[in-house]
Short mmCIF file of C-alpha atoms in Angstrom, two decimals:
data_model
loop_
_atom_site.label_atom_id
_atom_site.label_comp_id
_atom_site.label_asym_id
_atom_site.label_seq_id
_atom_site.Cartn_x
_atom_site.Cartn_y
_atom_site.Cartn_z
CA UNK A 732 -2.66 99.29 -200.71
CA UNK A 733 -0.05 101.94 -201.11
CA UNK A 734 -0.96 105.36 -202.68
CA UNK A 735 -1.01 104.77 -206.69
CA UNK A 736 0.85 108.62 -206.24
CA UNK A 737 4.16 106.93 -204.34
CA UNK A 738 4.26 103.70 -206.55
CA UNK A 739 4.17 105.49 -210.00
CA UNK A 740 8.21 105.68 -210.41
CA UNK A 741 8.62 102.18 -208.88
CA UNK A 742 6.79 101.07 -211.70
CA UNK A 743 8.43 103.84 -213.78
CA UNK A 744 11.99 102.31 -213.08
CA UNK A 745 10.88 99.18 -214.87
CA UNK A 746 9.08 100.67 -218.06
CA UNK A 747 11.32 103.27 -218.50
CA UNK A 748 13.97 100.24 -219.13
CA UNK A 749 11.43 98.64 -221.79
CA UNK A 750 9.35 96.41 -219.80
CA UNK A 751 5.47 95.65 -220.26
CA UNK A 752 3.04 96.78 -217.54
CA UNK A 753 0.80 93.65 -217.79
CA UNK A 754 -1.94 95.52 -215.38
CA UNK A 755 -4.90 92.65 -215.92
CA UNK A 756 -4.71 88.67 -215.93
CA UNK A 757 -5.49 88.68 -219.63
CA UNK A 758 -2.36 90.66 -220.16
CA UNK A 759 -0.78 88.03 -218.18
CA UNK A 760 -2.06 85.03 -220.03
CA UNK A 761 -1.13 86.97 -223.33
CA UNK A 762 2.38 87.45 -222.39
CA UNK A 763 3.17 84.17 -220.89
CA UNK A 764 1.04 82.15 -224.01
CA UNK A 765 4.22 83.43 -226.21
CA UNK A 766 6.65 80.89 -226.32
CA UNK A 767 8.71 82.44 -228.54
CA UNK A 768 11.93 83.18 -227.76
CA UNK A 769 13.60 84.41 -224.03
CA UNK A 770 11.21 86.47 -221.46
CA UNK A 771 12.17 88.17 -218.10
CA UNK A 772 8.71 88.56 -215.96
CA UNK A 773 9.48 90.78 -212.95
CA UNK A 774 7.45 90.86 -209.99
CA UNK A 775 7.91 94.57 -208.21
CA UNK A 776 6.95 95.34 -205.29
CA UNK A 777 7.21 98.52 -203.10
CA UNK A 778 9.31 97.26 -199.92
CA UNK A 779 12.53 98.61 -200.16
CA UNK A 780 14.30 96.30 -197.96
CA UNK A 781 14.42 93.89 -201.72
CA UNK A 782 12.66 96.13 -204.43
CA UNK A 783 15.12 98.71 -203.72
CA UNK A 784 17.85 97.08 -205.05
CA UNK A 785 15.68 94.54 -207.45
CA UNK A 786 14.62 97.37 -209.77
CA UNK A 787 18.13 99.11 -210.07
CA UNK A 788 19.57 95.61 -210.50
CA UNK A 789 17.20 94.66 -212.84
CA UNK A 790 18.12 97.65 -215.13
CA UNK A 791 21.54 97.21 -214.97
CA UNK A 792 21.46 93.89 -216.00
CA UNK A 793 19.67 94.82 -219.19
CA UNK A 794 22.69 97.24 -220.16
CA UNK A 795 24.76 93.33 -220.61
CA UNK A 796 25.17 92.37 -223.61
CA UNK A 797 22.73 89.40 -224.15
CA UNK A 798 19.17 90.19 -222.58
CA UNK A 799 15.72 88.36 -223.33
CA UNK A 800 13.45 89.27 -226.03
CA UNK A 801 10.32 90.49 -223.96
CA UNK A 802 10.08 92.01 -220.74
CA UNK A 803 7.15 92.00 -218.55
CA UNK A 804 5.71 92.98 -215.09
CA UNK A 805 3.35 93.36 -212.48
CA UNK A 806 2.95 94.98 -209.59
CA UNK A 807 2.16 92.91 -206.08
CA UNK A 808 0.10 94.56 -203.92
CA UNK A 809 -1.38 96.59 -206.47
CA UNK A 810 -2.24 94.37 -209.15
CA UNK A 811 -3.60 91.01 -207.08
CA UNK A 812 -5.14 89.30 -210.49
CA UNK A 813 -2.41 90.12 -212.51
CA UNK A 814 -0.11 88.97 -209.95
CA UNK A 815 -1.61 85.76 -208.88
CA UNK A 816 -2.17 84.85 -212.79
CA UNK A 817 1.42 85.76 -212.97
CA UNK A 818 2.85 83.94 -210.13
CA UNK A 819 0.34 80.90 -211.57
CA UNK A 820 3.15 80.29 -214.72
CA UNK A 821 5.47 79.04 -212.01
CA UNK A 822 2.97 77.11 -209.60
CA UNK A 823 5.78 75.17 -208.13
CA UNK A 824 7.89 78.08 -206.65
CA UNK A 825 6.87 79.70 -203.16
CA UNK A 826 5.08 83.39 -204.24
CA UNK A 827 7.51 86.33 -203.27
CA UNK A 828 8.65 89.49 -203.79
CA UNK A 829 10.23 90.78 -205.53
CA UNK A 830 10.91 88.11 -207.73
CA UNK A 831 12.01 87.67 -211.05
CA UNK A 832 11.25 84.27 -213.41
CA UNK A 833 13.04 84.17 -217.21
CA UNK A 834 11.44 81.61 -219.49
CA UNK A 835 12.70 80.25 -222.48
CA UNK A 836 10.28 78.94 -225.56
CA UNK A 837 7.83 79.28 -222.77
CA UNK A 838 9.91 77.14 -219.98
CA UNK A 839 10.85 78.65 -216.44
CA UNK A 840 14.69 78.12 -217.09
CA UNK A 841 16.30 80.69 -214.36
CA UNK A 842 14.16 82.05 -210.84
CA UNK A 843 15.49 84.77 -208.23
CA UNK A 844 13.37 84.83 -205.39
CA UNK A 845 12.88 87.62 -202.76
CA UNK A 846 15.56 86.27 -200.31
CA UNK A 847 18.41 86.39 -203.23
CA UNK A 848 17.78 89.70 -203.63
CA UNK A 849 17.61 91.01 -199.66
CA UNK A 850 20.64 92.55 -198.35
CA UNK A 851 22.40 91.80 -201.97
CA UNK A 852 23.75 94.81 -204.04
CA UNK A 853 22.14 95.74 -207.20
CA UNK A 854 25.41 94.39 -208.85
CA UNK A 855 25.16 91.05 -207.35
CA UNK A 856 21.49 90.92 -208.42
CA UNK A 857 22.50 92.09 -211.98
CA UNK A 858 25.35 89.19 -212.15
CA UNK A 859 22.61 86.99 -211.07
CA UNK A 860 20.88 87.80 -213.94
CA UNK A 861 23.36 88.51 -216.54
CA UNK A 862 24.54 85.14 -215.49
CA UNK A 863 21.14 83.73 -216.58
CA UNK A 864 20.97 85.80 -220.12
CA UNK A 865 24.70 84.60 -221.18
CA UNK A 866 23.55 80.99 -220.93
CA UNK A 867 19.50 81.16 -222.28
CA UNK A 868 19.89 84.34 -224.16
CA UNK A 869 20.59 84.87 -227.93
CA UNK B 394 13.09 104.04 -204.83
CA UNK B 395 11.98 102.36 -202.47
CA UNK B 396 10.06 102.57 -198.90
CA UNK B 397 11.87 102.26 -196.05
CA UNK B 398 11.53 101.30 -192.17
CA UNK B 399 13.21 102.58 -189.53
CA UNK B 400 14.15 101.60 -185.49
CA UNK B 401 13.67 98.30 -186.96
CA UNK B 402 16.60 95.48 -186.48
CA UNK B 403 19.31 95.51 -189.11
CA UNK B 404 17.63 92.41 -190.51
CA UNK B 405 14.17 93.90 -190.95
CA UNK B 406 12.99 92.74 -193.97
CA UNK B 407 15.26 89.74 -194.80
CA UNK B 408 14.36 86.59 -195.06
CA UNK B 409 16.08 84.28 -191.90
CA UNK B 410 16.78 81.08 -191.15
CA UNK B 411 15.70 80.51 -186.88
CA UNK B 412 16.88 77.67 -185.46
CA UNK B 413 16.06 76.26 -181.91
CA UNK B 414 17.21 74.13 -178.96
CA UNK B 415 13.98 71.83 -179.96
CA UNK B 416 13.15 70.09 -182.87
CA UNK B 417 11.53 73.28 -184.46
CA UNK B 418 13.27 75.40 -187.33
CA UNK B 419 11.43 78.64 -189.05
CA UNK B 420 12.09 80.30 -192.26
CA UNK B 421 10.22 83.85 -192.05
CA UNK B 422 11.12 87.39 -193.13
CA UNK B 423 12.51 88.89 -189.72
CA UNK B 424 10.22 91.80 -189.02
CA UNK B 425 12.09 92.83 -185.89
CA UNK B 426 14.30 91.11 -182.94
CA UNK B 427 15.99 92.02 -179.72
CA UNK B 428 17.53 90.22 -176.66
CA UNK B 429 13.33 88.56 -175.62
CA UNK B 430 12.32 87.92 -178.66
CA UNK B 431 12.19 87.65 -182.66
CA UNK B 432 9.17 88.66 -184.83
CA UNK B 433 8.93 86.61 -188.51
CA UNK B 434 6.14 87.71 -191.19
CA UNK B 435 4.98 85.11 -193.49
CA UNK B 436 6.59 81.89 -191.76
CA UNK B 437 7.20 78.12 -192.62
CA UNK B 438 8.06 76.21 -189.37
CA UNK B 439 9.77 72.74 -189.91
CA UNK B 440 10.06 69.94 -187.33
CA UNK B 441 13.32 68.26 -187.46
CA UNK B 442 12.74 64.42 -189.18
CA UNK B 443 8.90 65.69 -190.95
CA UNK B 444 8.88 63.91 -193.50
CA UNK B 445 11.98 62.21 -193.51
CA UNK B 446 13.93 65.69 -194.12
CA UNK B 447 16.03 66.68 -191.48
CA UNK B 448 16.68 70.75 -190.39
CA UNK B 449 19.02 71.02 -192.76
CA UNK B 450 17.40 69.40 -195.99
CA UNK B 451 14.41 71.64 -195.16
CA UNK B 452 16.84 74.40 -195.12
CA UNK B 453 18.65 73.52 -198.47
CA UNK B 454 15.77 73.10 -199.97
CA UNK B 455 14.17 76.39 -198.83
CA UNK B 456 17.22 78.43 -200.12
CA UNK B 457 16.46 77.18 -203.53
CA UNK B 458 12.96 79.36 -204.10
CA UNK B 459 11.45 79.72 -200.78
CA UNK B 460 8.90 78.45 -198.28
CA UNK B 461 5.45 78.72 -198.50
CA UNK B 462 4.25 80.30 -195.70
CA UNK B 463 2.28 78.64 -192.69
CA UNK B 464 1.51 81.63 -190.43
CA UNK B 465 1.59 85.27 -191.33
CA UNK B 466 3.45 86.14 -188.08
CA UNK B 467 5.18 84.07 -185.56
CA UNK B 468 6.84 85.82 -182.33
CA UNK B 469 9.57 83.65 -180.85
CA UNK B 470 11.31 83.64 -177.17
CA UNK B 471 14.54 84.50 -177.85
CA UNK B 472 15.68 82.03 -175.23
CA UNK B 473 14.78 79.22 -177.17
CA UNK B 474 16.62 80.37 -180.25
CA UNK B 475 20.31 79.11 -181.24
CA UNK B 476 21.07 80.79 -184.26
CA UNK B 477 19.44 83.76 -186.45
CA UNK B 478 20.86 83.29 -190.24
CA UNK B 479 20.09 84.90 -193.38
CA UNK B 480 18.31 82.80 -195.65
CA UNK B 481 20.48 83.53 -198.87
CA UNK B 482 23.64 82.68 -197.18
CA UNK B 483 23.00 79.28 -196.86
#
């Protein structure tokens, strides 16, 4: 497990941009059991060959116009209960990351794994995304 | 801010699509390759006609969300592989 000292402003990138640290599986379970509205659940992770980009992307997306109602993440490698009870919403999907799941009234409507955000600029990974908020976003 | 890995291939960290002269195909995160071999981390290995998809239904398939991974590292003889692609450009 990485140093809690050099992942502090990875997960500062995210809640500095409004997301939820959701640190135990009950915070998990509490964020996913509200169906209300649009939610963007973010997977970080430290590797910088995706995370790098994901986490700069991810921010820049949420300057667009439409953007989901709640935001919320956890940290792999860090958090392993959070994160399995978090990669648990969307059983059917292979576990990576990063990754990033929106849901809609509580359905998995739009899912970028790991290898769409590899080797991708942080402006393709925001279109990505924004792409996703025009069509399930109020 | 990330971490970040150096004298590593320029694919280090992506995820690949390795294809062989055989029936085998592998969908891994390239940790490293040069002209003997290729090393994948977290790896799904399909066989060409399993069942009933061929190499490149598997493939479509995968670049939808993913594989889920077999082995945690696979190192391949460069000599039996045809073509190294990245996963998300498929």
């Amino acid at each position: 497990m990485y140093s809690p000292l050099l992942v502090k402003p990875m997960r500062e990138e995210l809640t500095s941009a409004g997301f939820e640290e959701l640190l135990s599986a009950e915070d998990v379970d509490r964020f996913v059991a509200n169906k209300e509205g649009t939610a963007l659940l973010v997977i970080n992770s430290v590797c910088g060959c995706a995370a790098g980009m994901a986490r700069p992307g991810v921010r820049l997306a949420l300057e667009h116009g439409k953007t989901p109602d709640r935001l919320g993440t956890v940290f792999a490698g860090q958090e392993a209960e959070a994160t399995a009870r978090a990669r648990g919403a969307f059983p059917e999907i292979p576990p990576s990351s990063p990754s990033m799941a929106l849901f809609k009234e509580g359905e998995l409507v739009h899912f970028v794994p790991r290898h769409r955000i590899e080797g991708h600029s942080l402006e393709a990974l925001a279109q990505d995304l924004t792409q996703a908020f025009d069509q399930f976003c109020a | 801010m990330g971490t970040f890995h150096q004298n590593k291939s320029e694919l280090h960290g992506i995820t690949v699509v390795v294809d062989t002269a055989g029936p085998e195909i592998y969908v891994g995160r390239c940790d490293d390759m040069d002209d003997a071999r290729v090393i994948l981390l977290d790896v799904d290995v399909h066989n060409d006609g399993d069942g009933g998809r061929s190499k490149d239904e598997y493939v479509r398939k995968a670049a939808q969300f993913g594989v889920w991974k077999k082995h945690d590292q696979l190192v391949l003889d460069r000599a039996q592989v045809t073509s190294v692609r990245r996963l998300s450009e498929l």
